[in-house]
PDB file of C-alpha atoms in Angstrom:
ATOM      1  CA  MET A 116       3.758 -46.491 -17.811  1.00 37.00           C
ATOM      2  CA  SER A 117       5.807 -49.669 -18.155  1.00 42.00           C
ATOM      3  CA  ASN A 118       7.382 -51.674 -15.421  1.00 47.00           C
ATOM      4  CA  ASN A 119      10.992 -52.744 -15.494  1.00 51.00           C
ATOM      5  CA  HIS A 120      12.194 -56.074 -14.262  1.00 51.00           C
ATOM      6  CA  ASN A 121      15.595 -55.299 -12.886  1.00 48.00           C
ATOM      7  CA  ARG A 122      18.503 -57.210 -11.420  1.00 48.00           C
ATOM      8  CA  THR A 123      21.287 -55.047  -9.991  1.00 47.00           C
ATOM      9  CA  GLN A 124      24.917 -55.938 -10.522  1.00 47.00           C
ATOM     10  CA  SER A 125      27.824 -54.834  -8.376  1.00 50.00           C
ATOM     11  CA  HIS A 126      29.715 -51.607  -8.942  1.00 59.00           C
ATOM     12  CA  LEU A 127      32.060 -51.637 -11.913  1.00 68.00           C
ATOM     13  CA  SER A 128      35.722 -50.903 -12.302  1.00 73.00           C
ATOM     14  CA  LEU A 129      37.386 -49.337 -15.309  1.00 76.00           C
ATOM     15  CA  ALA A 130      39.883 -52.203 -15.456  1.00 81.00           C
ATOM     16  CA  THR A 131      37.156 -54.848 -15.634  1.00 87.00           C
ATOM     17  CA  LEU A 132      34.447 -52.935 -17.522  1.00 92.00           C
ATOM     18  CA  GLN A 133      34.415 -55.166 -20.606  1.00 94.00           C
ATOM     19  CA  ASP A 134      34.446 -58.362 -18.519  1.00 94.00           C
ATOM     20  CA  ASP A 135      31.679 -57.028 -16.264  1.00 94.00           C
ATOM     21  CA  ILE A 136      29.500 -56.236 -19.280  1.00 96.00           C
ATOM     22  CA  ASN A 137      30.187 -59.673 -20.765  1.00 96.00           C
ATOM     23  CA  LYS A 138      29.158 -61.277 -17.450  1.00 95.00           C
ATOM     24  CA  ALA A 139      25.987 -59.149 -17.264  1.00 96.00           C
ATOM     25  CA  ILE A 140      24.717 -60.061 -20.748  1.00 97.00           C
ATOM     26  CA  PRO A 141      23.764 -63.667 -19.804  1.00 96.00           C
ATOM     27  CA  VAL A 142      21.983 -62.276 -16.723  1.00 96.00           C
ATOM     28  CA  LEU A 143      20.022 -59.873 -18.953  1.00 95.00           C
ATOM     29  CA  PHE A 144      19.176 -62.661 -21.400  1.00 95.00           C
ATOM     30  CA  GLU A 145      18.047 -64.952 -18.576  1.00 95.00           C
ATOM     31  CA  ILE A 146      15.688 -62.261 -17.256  1.00 93.00           C
ATOM     32  CA  ALA A 147      14.301 -61.804 -20.779  1.00 92.00           C
ATOM     33  CA  LYS A 148      13.873 -65.555 -21.315  1.00 92.00           C
ATOM     34  CA  ASN A 149      11.956 -65.860 -18.036  1.00 90.00           C
ATOM     35  CA  LEU A 150       9.622 -62.942 -18.839  1.00 89.00           C
ATOM     36  CA  THR A 151       9.055 -63.252 -22.575  1.00 90.00           C
ATOM     37  CA  TRP A 152       8.063 -65.879 -25.100  1.00 87.00           C
ATOM     38  CA  ASN A 153      10.741 -64.801 -27.578  1.00 87.00           C
ATOM     39  CA  ASN A 154      13.846 -66.743 -28.517  1.00 88.00           C
ATOM     40  CA  ILE A 155      16.666 -64.467 -27.427  1.00 91.00           C
ATOM     41  CA  SER A 156      19.631 -64.807 -29.779  1.00 92.00           C
ATOM     42  CA  GLU A 157      23.037 -65.046 -28.088  1.00 93.00           C
ATOM     43  CA  ASN A 158      24.373 -63.130 -31.107  1.00 96.00           C
ATOM     44  CA  HIS A 159      24.187 -59.557 -29.851  1.00 97.00           C
ATOM     45  CA  LYS A 160      25.285 -56.047 -30.661  1.00 98.00           C
ATOM     46  CA  PHE A 161      24.963 -52.761 -28.814  1.00 98.00           C
ATOM     47  CA  ILE A 162      23.650 -49.277 -29.281  1.00 97.00           C
ATOM     48  CA  LEU A 163      24.574 -46.471 -26.880  1.00 97.00           C
ATOM     49  CA  THR A 164      22.070 -44.103 -25.280  1.00 96.00           C
ATOM     50  CA  GLU A 165      22.524 -41.337 -22.755  1.00 96.00           C
ATOM     51  CA  ILE A 166      19.667 -41.185 -20.243  1.00 93.00           C
ATOM     52  CA  LYS A 167      18.574 -37.559 -20.137  1.00 91.00           C
ATOM     53  CA  ASP A 168      16.339 -35.819 -17.648  1.00 88.00           C
ATOM     54  CA  SER A 169      13.087 -34.855 -19.316  1.00 79.00           C
ATOM     55  CA  SER A 170       9.756 -33.276 -18.458  1.00 81.00           C
ATOM     56  CA  GLU A 171       8.064 -35.375 -21.175  1.00 76.00           C
ATOM     57  CA  ASN A 172       5.743 -38.168 -20.099  1.00 75.00           C
ATOM     58  CA  PHE A 173       6.869 -41.785 -20.419  1.00 71.00           C
ATOM     59  CA  HIS A 174       5.085 -42.397 -23.727  1.00 73.00           C
ATOM     60  CA  GLU A 175       6.593 -39.335 -25.390  1.00 80.00           C
ATOM     61  CA  GLN A 176      10.077 -40.231 -24.101  1.00 80.00           C
ATOM     62  CA  ARG A 177       9.689 -43.796 -25.415  1.00 77.00           C
ATOM     63  CA  LYS A 178       8.521 -42.537 -28.830  1.00 80.00           C
ATOM     64  CA  ARG A 179      11.427 -40.080 -29.110  1.00 85.00           C
ATOM     65  CA  SER A 180      13.904 -42.705 -27.923  1.00 85.00           C
ATOM     66  CA  LYS A 181      12.662 -45.238 -30.494  1.00 84.00           C
ATOM     67  CA  ILE A 182      13.062 -42.751 -33.346  1.00 87.00           C
ATOM     68  CA  GLU A 183      16.622 -41.953 -32.217  1.00 92.00           C
ATOM     69  CA  ASN A 184      17.574 -45.596 -31.589  1.00 88.00           C
ATOM     70  CA  ASP A 185      16.246 -46.793 -34.941  1.00 89.00           C
ATOM     71  CA  LYS A 186      18.845 -44.532 -36.600  1.00 94.00           C
ATOM     72  CA  LYS A 187      21.764 -46.036 -34.660  1.00 95.00           C
ATOM     73  CA  ILE A 188      24.011 -48.695 -36.148  1.00 96.00           C
ATOM     74  CA  PRO A 189      24.462 -51.611 -33.733  1.00 97.00           C
ATOM     75  CA  MET A 190      28.075 -52.523 -32.973  1.00 97.00           C
ATOM     76  CA  SER A 191      29.991 -55.197 -31.135  1.00 97.00           C
ATOM     77  CA  LEU A 192      31.203 -54.606 -27.593  1.00 97.00           C
ATOM     78  CA  LYS A 193      34.758 -54.518 -28.930  1.00 96.00           C
ATOM     79  CA  GLU A 194      33.782 -51.667 -31.292  1.00 97.00           C
ATOM     80  CA  LEU A 195      31.932 -49.839 -28.503  1.00 97.00           C
ATOM     81  CA  MET A 196      34.665 -50.164 -25.855  1.00 96.00           C
ATOM     82  CA  PRO A 197      36.794 -47.131 -26.885  1.00 96.00           C
ATOM     83  CA  THR A 198      33.723 -44.894 -26.466  1.00 97.00           C
ATOM     84  CA  LEU A 199      32.776 -46.533 -23.152  1.00 96.00           C
ATOM     85  CA  LEU A 200      36.306 -46.127 -21.809  1.00 94.00           C
ATOM     86  CA  LYS A 201      36.279 -42.448 -22.767  1.00 95.00           C
ATOM     87  CA  LEU A 202      32.866 -41.895 -21.108  1.00 96.00           C
ATOM     88  CA  TYR A 203      33.558 -44.109 -18.061  1.00 95.00           C
ATOM     89  CA  PRO A 204      34.591 -41.321 -15.630  1.00 94.00           C
ATOM     90  CA  ASP A 205      31.160 -39.691 -16.149  1.00 96.00           C
ATOM     91  CA  PHE A 206      29.084 -42.890 -15.771  1.00 96.00           C
ATOM     92  CA  TYR A 207      26.847 -42.792 -12.705  1.00 96.00           C
ATOM     93  CA  ASP A 208      24.416 -45.558 -13.634  1.00 96.00           C
ATOM     94  CA  ILE A 209      24.399 -48.080 -16.494  1.00 96.00           C
ATOM     95  CA  ASN A 210      21.315 -49.979 -17.651  1.00 96.00           C
ATOM     96  CA  LEU A 211      21.595 -52.848 -20.088  1.00 97.00           C
ATOM     97  CA  HIS A 212      18.241 -53.132 -21.829  1.00 94.00           C
ATOM     98  CA  ILE A 213      17.147 -55.342 -24.715  1.00 94.00           C
ATOM     99  CA  TYR A 214      16.127 -52.893 -27.420  1.00 93.00           C
ATOM    100  CA  LYS A 215      15.089 -55.480 -30.015  1.00 93.00           C
ATOM    101  CA  ALA A 216      15.364 -59.233 -30.432  1.00 91.00           C
ATOM    102  CA  THR A 217      15.071 -61.281 -33.610  1.00 89.00           C
ATOM    103  CA  LYS A 218      15.965 -64.904 -34.342  1.00 89.00           C
ATOM    104  CA  GLY A 219      19.406 -63.901 -35.551  1.00 93.00           C
ATOM    105  CA  MET A 220      20.319 -60.863 -33.426  1.00 94.00           C
ATOM    106  CA  THR A 221      19.629 -59.234 -30.080  1.00 95.00           C
ATOM    107  CA  ILE A 222      20.272 -55.510 -29.865  1.00 95.00           C
ATOM    108  CA  VAL A 223      21.220 -54.391 -26.366  1.00 97.00           C
ATOM    109  CA  ASP A 224      20.787 -50.731 -25.519  1.00 97.00           C
ATOM    110  CA  PHE A 225      23.681 -49.652 -23.295  1.00 98.00           C
ATOM    111  CA  ARG A 226      21.963 -46.791 -21.461  1.00 96.00           C
ATOM    112  CA  TYR A 227      23.914 -44.584 -19.122  1.00 97.00           C
ATOM    113  CA  TYR A 228      23.087 -41.733 -16.787  1.00 97.00           C
ATOM    114  CA  PRO A 229      26.021 -39.322 -16.526  1.00 97.00           C
ATOM    115  CA  LYS A 230      27.339 -37.878 -13.279  1.00 97.00           C
ATOM    116  CA  SER A 231      27.315 -34.509 -15.033  1.00 96.00           C
ATOM    117  CA  SER A 232      23.490 -34.643 -14.976  1.00 96.00           C
ATOM    118  CA  LEU A 233      23.378 -34.952 -11.189  1.00 96.00           C
ATOM    119  CA  ASP A 234      22.852 -31.876  -9.037  1.00 95.00           C
ATOM    120  CA  LYS A 235      26.150 -30.322  -7.981  1.00 96.00           C
ATOM    121  CA  ALA A 236      26.105 -31.302  -4.289  1.00 95.00           C
ATOM    122  CA  TYR A 237      25.325 -34.962  -4.971  1.00 96.00           C
ATOM    123  CA  ARG A 238      27.724 -35.109  -7.931  1.00 95.00           C
ATOM    124  CA  GLU A 239      30.566 -34.026  -5.630  1.00 95.00           C
ATOM    125  CA  LYS A 240      29.669 -36.858  -3.213  1.00 95.00           C
ATOM    126  CA  VAL A 241      29.714 -39.559  -5.907  1.00 94.00           C
ATOM    127  CA  LEU A 242      32.383 -38.142  -8.213  1.00 92.00           C
ATOM    128  CA  ASN A 243      34.883 -40.924  -7.459  1.00 91.00           C
ATOM    129  CA  ASN A 244      32.337 -43.738  -7.101  1.00 92.00           C
ATOM    130  CA  PRO A 245      32.293 -46.423  -9.777  1.00 92.00           C
ATOM    131  CA  PRO A 246      29.068 -46.704 -11.794  1.00 94.00           C
ATOM    132  CA  MET A 247      26.286 -49.126 -10.953  1.00 94.00           C
ATOM    133  CA  LEU A 248      25.210 -51.687 -13.539  1.00 95.00           C
ATOM    134  CA  HIS A 249      21.618 -52.901 -13.930  1.00 95.00           C
ATOM    135  CA  CYS A 250      20.017 -55.399 -16.287  1.00 96.00           C
ATOM    136  CA  LYS A 251      16.475 -54.375 -17.227  1.00 92.00           C
ATOM    137  CA  VAL A 252      13.605 -55.657 -19.326  1.00 90.00           C
ATOM    138  CA  ALA A 253      10.772 -53.206 -20.015  1.00 85.00           C
ATOM    139  CA  MET A 254       7.373 -54.745 -19.353  1.00 81.00           C
ATOM    140  CA  PRO A 255       4.165 -53.522 -21.004  1.00 80.00           C
ATOM    141  CA  SER A 256       1.597 -51.908 -18.739  1.00 72.00           C
ATOM    142  CA  GLY A 257      -1.642 -53.765 -18.149  1.00 68.00           C
ATOM    143  CA  LEU A 258       0.031 -57.166 -18.282  1.00 65.00           C
ATOM    144  CA  PRO A 259      -2.145 -59.551 -16.273  1.00 64.00           C
ATOM    145  CA  GLY A 260      -0.447 -61.742 -13.672  1.00 66.00           C
ATOM    146  CA  LYS A 261       2.704 -63.533 -14.679  1.00 72.00           C
ATOM    147  CA  LYS A 262       1.807 -63.774 -18.357  1.00 82.00           C
ATOM    148  CA  LYS A 263       4.778 -63.786 -20.739  1.00 86.00           C
ATOM    149  CA  PHE A 264       4.982 -61.048 -23.366  1.00 82.00           C
ATOM    150  CA  ASP A 265       6.728 -60.135 -26.613  1.00 85.00           C
ATOM    151  CA  ILE A 266      10.122 -58.557 -25.871  1.00 87.00           C
ATOM    152  CA  ASN A 267       9.603 -56.292 -28.902  1.00 86.00           C
ATOM    153  CA  TRP A 268       6.310 -54.830 -27.632  1.00 77.00           C
ATOM    154  CA  GLU A 269       7.696 -51.274 -27.642  1.00 79.00           C
ATOM    155  CA  HIS A 270       8.075 -51.435 -31.437  1.00 72.00           C
ATOM    156  CA  TYR A 271       4.372 -52.061 -32.148  1.00 65.00           C
ATOM    157  CA  GLU A 272       2.864 -48.592 -31.657  1.00 58.00           C
ATOM    158  CA  GLY A 273      -0.451 -49.272 -33.450  1.00 48.00           C
ATOM    159  CA  HIS A 274      -0.904 -52.615 -31.723  1.00 45.00           C
ATOM    160  CA  ASN A 275      -0.149 -51.028 -28.337  1.00 46.00           C
ATOM    161  CA  ARG A 276      -2.772 -48.325 -28.849  1.00 50.00           C
ATOM    162  CA  LEU A 277      -5.362 -50.910 -29.855  1.00 53.00           C
ATOM    163  CA  LYS A 278      -4.541 -53.091 -26.838  1.00 55.00           C
ATOM    164  CA  LEU A 279      -4.748 -50.098 -24.454  1.00 55.00           C
ATOM    165  CA  PHE A 280      -8.110 -49.122 -25.965  1.00 55.00           C
ATOM    166  CA  TRP A 281      -9.337 -52.723 -25.549  1.00 58.00           C
ATOM    167  CA  LEU A 282      -8.200 -52.853 -21.905  1.00 59.00           C
ATOM    168  CA  LYS A 283      -9.970 -49.560 -21.115  1.00 60.00           C
ATOM    169  CA  LEU A 284     -13.143 -50.736 -22.854  1.00 62.00           C
ATOM    170  CA  LYS A 285     -13.019 -54.081 -21.061  1.00 63.00           C
ATOM    171  CA  ALA A 286     -12.624 -52.296 -17.688  1.00 64.00           C
ATOM    172  CA  ARG A 287     -15.738 -50.204 -18.371  1.00 67.00           C
ATOM    173  CA  ILE A 288     -17.872 -53.188 -19.386  1.00 70.00           C
ATOM    174  CA  GLN A 289     -17.019 -55.493 -16.475  1.00 64.00           C
ATOM    175  CA  PRO A 290     -19.611 -55.438 -13.672  1.00 62.00           C
ATOM    176  CA  ALA A 291     -18.610 -53.920 -10.348  1.00 55.00           C
TER     177      ALA A 291
END
């Protein structure tokens, strides 16, 4: 399972949604720059993902999510705003997550958990609450200490399997 480095933002308002997202992006990029060795391009676009409850394990969810996200066409915040404004009343939690970073472009996954997915009693309590906004960077499991990592680690399935195998083998060989 991966860890997430997370910095929580304040609650959002519909009137300031675009400004709040624009203010959160530098926070997200700063987290990524502190944790990874990649150059994070300020040129960014977004993809949109609904966070769905699932009984699948983390690895299966990540695999399915990658397949779905690879099919999405990244868009500017301006292009995404009409959809976000339409969905806003159902936003419970928003996570800005760097999906992929190259020299020329950073793709930010705008992930949201809808109020409609909450159980009925809790949904009624939070129905009129504004959504929370979080900036997150997924960290690979088995990362020793404060070592920096590749922000695109989730895209290297074969490499990840090999590294996990190596870590397990190394753990078995080391004397107790």
